[in-house]
Amino acid sequence: MKKKVKPNVRRYSLILILIAMVGICSVLSDSFLTTTNLTNILKQVSIVTICAFAQGMIIITGEIDLSIGFLAGMSGTFACILYVATGNLALAFLFGIFLGALVGAVNGLFVAHFKLPAFIVTLAMQSVCFGAVNFYTGGQNVYKIGDFKQLGQSDLFGFLPITVFFMLLMLAITHVVLRYTKFGRYLYAIGGNSEAANAAGVQVRKMKWIVFIVSGIFAAIAGMVMMGRLNAGIPGEGRGFETDAITATVIGGTSFSGGAGTAFGTFLGALIIGVLNNIMNLLGIDSYVQMIVKGFIIIVAVLVDSFSKKQGRTIKIMASTFDVKK
Amino acid sequence: MEKIEYKLKLEHISKSFPGVKALDDVNISLRPGTVHAVVGENGAGKSTLMKIINGLYQRDEGKVFLDGKEVHFSGPLESSEAGIAMIYQELNFFPELTIAENIFMKRQPGSAGCVKWKEMNKRAQEILDENDLSYDPKMKIRELSIANIQMLEIVKAVAFKAQVIIMDEPTSSISDKEVKLLFDTIERLRAQGISFLYISHKMEEIFKIADDITIIRDGKSIISGPVSDFTEDSIIAHMVGRSIDNIYPKEAIPVGEVAFEAKKLCSEGMFKDVSFQVKKGEIVGMAGLVGAGRSEVCRAIFGLDPLDSGEIELHGKSYTPKNVSHAIRNKILMITEDRKKEGIIGVRSCRENITIASHRVRKGIFMNLKKEIEEAEKMSDLLKVRFAGIETPIGSLSGGNQQKVLLARWLSLESDLLILDEPTRGIDVGAKLEIYNIMMDLAKQGYAILVISSELPELLGMCDRIYVMNQGYMTGCLKRQDFSQEKVMQLATMGEK
């Protein structure tokens, strides 16, 4: 009887765009469609993509987290320091996660309980994180981090780079959380209409608090993987991750006004940017020119999105006008 | 020419959208200096018709005559220049700009890109004075109430030579007092020869203000004529296409034990010493004027607003409101007054809107997707929600269907007290009937139902008892055999001048 509404047409359009890009790129450059290069793309996007999953959940909730980048740098660096001091990788890893959760909890406290704008709070925390780690290290990099580098440089099962593994793991976690848990449902509800969510019994404050903590944890994991990959604890690393993460989520179809978006969309968004960066490098395009191109691509992506939304809206209005039957 | 006797005449208007015929041979004749009501259920095509008149949509067939001359507008700008002004349901204004700036938007006096502020404010003051509106033109729009802004829109339209004013449900978000003000304005302008097309659901208003009426059903104009030729029942019958003897499906059913009892509930500055009880199988009404504190009492019980003191007993057990999820766990459920703001999560699917509060479709922290779909299908079938499927975003449904989805949300839970705050506001007659039927069904199943409504006939028709509130106090309780509009109004206005 009842027809199912087509789910997420946009996700398929993203896949098509990605396939088209891969097709075009393989014509443009012989070295594009090789295993090494494709693996490279995945490695390059993995860290920012982990941040993007966090940002995605936050944006779905109708908030924003600008502290992600320097939080990653701070947690990663402190984890390195603890590892160098103790030699205990598990302890260092857990400490990094703890720091992420702590900063997330502070963000959540001010956003959820004191109802301050997330933009301002997380912008301030960005500064706090950067200041804290540079104060402690005196701005010096932490070298000789020994096996900590395994977090970013080893291969699992002989073929799967661990950074890619972490990215896929976080993809799976984000996907399950958003799609299969009540927490995920609540995030969409809050982003869609937080007052209505509250009136339906969702504990909005608590959920917002939790999502900021989750975001902090994701950022910390990204930071530690990054330090492993760089084979050093570099306090200033992570600059700009939050905006790259926003870019990936927005290209991936997450609604900036909250209430809509998926983990896979974000993943595809990140891959699209990754492929774009890669092909421009392969073609030897000047890095400043690359930035110009990227900037315009973002605008085009959002333009396409808003256009398709507008069309969707007129259809919706019409549907509501005529009370679609069956 | 004999056609001049009509200010605006629509002949055989048809309009199709992909897949639907929105309008089919619609005829309306608006006489100069009259108010012409256009009524019909949601989805009957009223809004489309208005958009065709002002040029937002183009008609497929038919003719529009203004002062006997056929006209074709390519957009709202052209139609407003020709003297047709449209006052939308959602008002268009700039909250941070002043009254004068809003009145003269895109018409600012001045030259070379500079605005002559003095002149603009002076002219705005003149316009306000002419219409007995005592605002400072330098006041910002956001300081005004919705009703005042509405008035301003009308005044603005007239100031810029509008001859025909189209109003789309202008009273849907303003208080009774403000409605009176609006009607005074309409009457005054009508006397000046301005014509109104007035879209509304509300029978009361139509009989109060309209001269002529056209009823639209399924995109067709069913009947037109002077309002005096119609009765409320005949209008409803034409709207829904069948006759309705008594629109309230009230039945006498046995009432059970006391399910809910409130004793001396107080909230600083909101309400004081409010006591009442609701029994199983009973539909209890709460009447009162806007601001009497009815919603506030219920919101406090539901944990949405603070409660300072008082006792509540649920089936004899004490209950203290903490927050909404606590209330839901204690089987107190409420549909809030403002559906858009505190009811629906518009961008999400009906499925998610139905199951958001249901613990039945979860296993621990995980959703049971299969069960969730079953539950959503079951509940929406039960309540006869009309939509393309449970994945349809709830925001795209009509008001009545949204309300049914919200009912579905609560009916999938157990309930000791179901509070409905203005359950039929802004929904069409057909859907209202369905809501009444659902209420009656629930009462039969033993639900204890508390209804707040500003439509008195609805309370008189559906309730077993009605509590009346006045300025934060409970002023009385009427049993069904004692019901009358006068008694309720007396209690609701006691002590007021």
Short mmCIF file of N, CA and C in Angstrom, two decimals, chain A residues 6-85:
data_model
loop_
_atom_site.label_atom_id
_atom_site.label_comp_id
_atom_site.label_asym_id
_atom_site.label_seq_id
_atom_site.Cartn_x
_atom_site.Cartn_y
_atom_site.Cartn_z
N LYS A 6 11.85 7.70 -1.15
CA LYS A 6 13.24 7.39 -1.47
C LYS A 6 14.18 7.95 -0.41
N PRO A 7 15.00 7.10 0.18
CA PRO A 7 15.87 7.61 1.23
C PRO A 7 17.09 8.30 0.65
N ASN A 8 17.30 9.50 1.12
CA ASN A 8 18.56 10.16 0.90
C ASN A 8 19.09 10.13 -0.54
N VAL A 9 18.34 10.73 -1.42
CA VAL A 9 18.75 10.81 -2.82
C VAL A 9 20.13 11.44 -2.92
N ARG A 10 20.37 12.35 -1.98
CA ARG A 10 21.61 13.09 -2.04
C ARG A 10 22.84 12.20 -1.86
N ARG A 11 22.67 11.17 -1.03
CA ARG A 11 23.82 10.31 -0.80
C ARG A 11 24.25 9.66 -2.11
N TYR A 12 23.26 9.23 -2.91
CA TYR A 12 23.62 8.62 -4.19
C TYR A 12 24.26 9.64 -5.09
N SER A 13 23.78 10.87 -5.05
CA SER A 13 24.38 11.86 -5.93
C SER A 13 25.84 12.11 -5.52
N LEU A 14 26.13 12.02 -4.21
CA LEU A 14 27.52 12.17 -3.78
C LEU A 14 28.38 11.04 -4.32
N ILE A 15 27.85 9.81 -4.26
CA ILE A 15 28.61 8.67 -4.79
C ILE A 15 28.88 8.87 -6.27
N LEU A 16 27.86 9.35 -6.99
CA LEU A 16 28.03 9.59 -8.42
C LEU A 16 29.11 10.64 -8.68
N ILE A 17 29.06 11.70 -7.88
CA ILE A 17 30.08 12.75 -8.04
C ILE A 17 31.47 12.17 -7.82
N LEU A 18 31.60 11.36 -6.77
CA LEU A 18 32.89 10.76 -6.46
C LEU A 18 33.37 9.86 -7.60
N ILE A 19 32.47 9.03 -8.10
CA ILE A 19 32.84 8.14 -9.21
C ILE A 19 33.26 8.96 -10.43
N ALA A 20 32.49 9.99 -10.72
CA ALA A 20 32.82 10.85 -11.86
C ALA A 20 34.20 11.47 -11.67
N MET A 21 34.46 11.93 -10.44
CA MET A 21 35.76 12.54 -10.17
C MET A 21 36.89 11.54 -10.38
N VAL A 22 36.70 10.31 -9.87
CA VAL A 22 37.72 9.28 -10.03
C VAL A 22 37.95 9.01 -11.52
N GLY A 23 36.85 8.95 -12.27
CA GLY A 23 36.96 8.71 -13.72
C GLY A 23 37.78 9.81 -14.38
N ILE A 24 37.41 11.06 -14.11
CA ILE A 24 38.11 12.19 -14.73
C ILE A 24 39.59 12.20 -14.33
N CYS A 25 39.82 11.96 -13.02
CA CYS A 25 41.19 12.01 -12.52
C CYS A 25 42.07 10.94 -13.16
N SER A 26 41.48 9.76 -13.38
CA SER A 26 42.33 8.70 -13.95
C SER A 26 42.69 9.00 -15.39
N VAL A 27 41.88 9.83 -16.06
CA VAL A 27 42.25 10.27 -17.40
C VAL A 27 43.33 11.35 -17.32
N LEU A 28 43.17 12.24 -16.35
CA LEU A 28 44.10 13.36 -16.22
C LEU A 28 45.50 12.92 -15.84
N SER A 29 45.59 11.86 -15.01
CA SER A 29 46.92 11.47 -14.54
C SER A 29 47.03 9.95 -14.48
N ASP A 30 48.14 9.44 -15.05
CA ASP A 30 48.34 7.98 -15.07
C ASP A 30 48.55 7.43 -13.68
N SER A 31 49.18 8.25 -12.84
CA SER A 31 49.53 7.71 -11.53
C SER A 31 48.36 7.77 -10.54
N PHE A 32 47.19 8.31 -10.97
CA PHE A 32 46.08 8.45 -10.03
C PHE A 32 45.51 7.12 -9.60
N LEU A 33 45.17 6.28 -10.60
CA LEU A 33 44.44 5.06 -10.27
C LEU A 33 45.39 3.91 -9.94
N THR A 34 46.29 4.14 -8.99
CA THR A 34 47.17 3.07 -8.54
C THR A 34 46.88 2.80 -7.06
N THR A 35 47.16 1.58 -6.64
CA THR A 35 46.87 1.21 -5.25
C THR A 35 47.58 2.14 -4.28
N THR A 36 48.85 2.42 -4.57
CA THR A 36 49.62 3.28 -3.67
C THR A 36 48.95 4.64 -3.53
N ASN A 37 48.56 5.21 -4.67
CA ASN A 37 47.99 6.55 -4.62
C ASN A 37 46.65 6.56 -3.89
N LEU A 38 45.83 5.56 -4.20
CA LEU A 38 44.51 5.53 -3.55
C LEU A 38 44.66 5.34 -2.05
N THR A 39 45.59 4.47 -1.66
CA THR A 39 45.84 4.29 -0.23
C THR A 39 46.31 5.60 0.39
N ASN A 40 47.15 6.29 -0.36
CA ASN A 40 47.63 7.59 0.11
C ASN A 40 46.50 8.56 0.38
N ILE A 41 45.55 8.59 -0.55
CA ILE A 41 44.41 9.50 -0.38
C ILE A 41 43.70 9.18 0.94
N LEU A 42 43.45 7.86 1.13
CA LEU A 42 42.75 7.46 2.36
C LEU A 42 43.53 7.88 3.60
N LYS A 43 44.87 7.65 3.55
CA LYS A 43 45.70 8.03 4.69
C LYS A 43 45.62 9.53 4.94
N GLN A 44 45.68 10.28 3.83
CA GLN A 44 45.70 11.74 3.99
C GLN A 44 44.40 12.28 4.58
N VAL A 45 43.29 11.67 4.19
CA VAL A 45 42.03 12.24 4.68
C VAL A 45 41.65 11.71 6.06
N SER A 46 42.30 10.61 6.49
CA SER A 46 41.77 9.89 7.65
C SER A 46 41.64 10.75 8.90
N ILE A 47 42.65 11.55 9.21
CA ILE A 47 42.62 12.28 10.48
C ILE A 47 41.54 13.36 10.49
N VAL A 48 41.51 14.14 9.41
CA VAL A 48 40.47 15.17 9.34
C VAL A 48 39.09 14.52 9.31
N THR A 49 38.99 13.36 8.68
CA THR A 49 37.68 12.71 8.59
C THR A 49 37.17 12.29 9.97
N ILE A 50 38.09 11.81 10.82
CA ILE A 50 37.67 11.47 12.19
C ILE A 50 37.10 12.71 12.87
N CYS A 51 37.79 13.85 12.70
CA CYS A 51 37.27 15.11 13.24
C CYS A 51 35.91 15.44 12.62
N ALA A 52 35.79 15.14 11.33
CA ALA A 52 34.54 15.48 10.63
C ALA A 52 33.36 14.68 11.18
N PHE A 53 33.62 13.42 11.58
CA PHE A 53 32.52 12.64 12.17
C PHE A 53 32.02 13.33 13.45
N ALA A 54 32.98 13.81 14.25
CA ALA A 54 32.61 14.52 15.47
C ALA A 54 31.82 15.78 15.13
N GLN A 55 32.37 16.56 14.21
CA GLN A 55 31.72 17.80 13.81
C GLN A 55 30.33 17.51 13.25
N GLY A 56 30.22 16.41 12.50
CA GLY A 56 28.94 16.04 11.93
C GLY A 56 27.88 15.85 13.00
N MET A 57 28.22 15.10 14.04
CA MET A 57 27.25 14.87 15.12
C MET A 57 26.87 16.18 15.79
N ILE A 58 27.88 17.04 15.97
CA ILE A 58 27.61 18.33 16.62
C ILE A 58 26.68 19.19 15.75
N ILE A 59 26.97 19.23 14.45
CA ILE A 59 26.16 20.07 13.56
C ILE A 59 24.74 19.51 13.44
N ILE A 60 24.62 18.19 13.43
CA ILE A 60 23.29 17.59 13.41
C ILE A 60 22.49 18.05 14.63
N THR A 61 23.17 18.22 15.75
CA THR A 61 22.50 18.67 16.97
C THR A 61 22.19 20.16 16.94
N GLY A 62 22.68 20.83 15.90
CA GLY A 62 22.39 22.25 15.76
C GLY A 62 23.43 23.13 16.41
N GLU A 63 24.57 22.55 16.75
CA GLU A 63 25.62 23.34 17.38
C GLU A 63 26.85 23.35 16.48
N ILE A 64 27.97 23.82 17.02
CA ILE A 64 29.22 23.78 16.26
C ILE A 64 30.36 23.65 17.25
N ASP A 65 31.44 22.98 16.85
CA ASP A 65 32.58 22.81 17.75
C ASP A 65 33.85 23.28 17.05
N LEU A 66 34.32 24.45 17.43
CA LEU A 66 35.52 24.99 16.81
C LEU A 66 36.79 24.60 17.57
N SER A 67 36.62 23.92 18.71
CA SER A 67 37.81 23.58 19.50
C SER A 67 38.50 22.33 18.99
N ILE A 68 37.85 21.62 18.06
CA ILE A 68 38.34 20.32 17.62
C ILE A 68 39.82 20.31 17.21
N GLY A 69 40.24 21.29 16.39
CA GLY A 69 41.59 21.27 15.84
C GLY A 69 42.68 21.32 16.90
N PHE A 70 42.68 22.36 17.69
CA PHE A 70 43.73 22.49 18.70
C PHE A 70 43.55 21.51 19.85
N LEU A 71 42.31 21.06 20.05
CA LEU A 71 42.09 20.01 21.05
C LEU A 71 42.81 18.75 20.61
N ALA A 72 42.74 18.43 19.30
CA ALA A 72 43.46 17.28 18.78
C ALA A 72 44.96 17.45 19.03
N GLY A 73 45.47 18.63 18.72
CA GLY A 73 46.89 18.89 18.93
C GLY A 73 47.29 18.75 20.38
N MET A 74 46.47 19.30 21.26
CA MET A 74 46.79 19.25 22.68
C MET A 74 46.76 17.83 23.22
N SER A 75 45.66 17.11 22.97
CA SER A 75 45.54 15.76 23.51
C SER A 75 46.65 14.87 22.97
N GLY A 76 46.93 15.00 21.66
CA GLY A 76 47.96 14.17 21.05
C GLY A 76 49.32 14.44 21.68
N THR A 77 49.65 15.71 21.86
CA THR A 77 50.95 16.06 22.41
C THR A 77 51.10 15.57 23.85
N PHE A 78 50.07 15.82 24.67
CA PHE A 78 50.15 15.37 26.06
C PHE A 78 50.23 13.85 26.16
N ALA A 79 49.52 13.17 25.27
CA ALA A 79 49.60 11.71 25.28
C ALA A 79 51.02 11.26 24.96
N CYS A 80 51.65 11.93 24.00
CA CYS A 80 53.05 11.63 23.66
C CYS A 80 53.94 11.80 24.89
N ILE A 81 53.74 12.93 25.56
CA ILE A 81 54.58 13.23 26.72
C ILE A 81 54.42 12.14 27.78
N LEU A 82 53.16 11.74 28.02
CA LEU A 82 52.92 10.73 29.05
C LEU A 82 53.54 9.40 28.63
N TYR A 83 53.46 9.13 27.32
CA TYR A 83 54.04 7.86 26.84
C TYR A 83 55.55 7.87 27.02
N VAL A 84 56.17 8.98 26.66
CA VAL A 84 57.63 9.08 26.81
C VAL A 84 58.00 8.90 28.28
N ALA A 85 57.18 9.42 29.18
CA ALA A 85 57.49 9.34 30.60
C ALA A 85 57.25 7.95 31.17
#
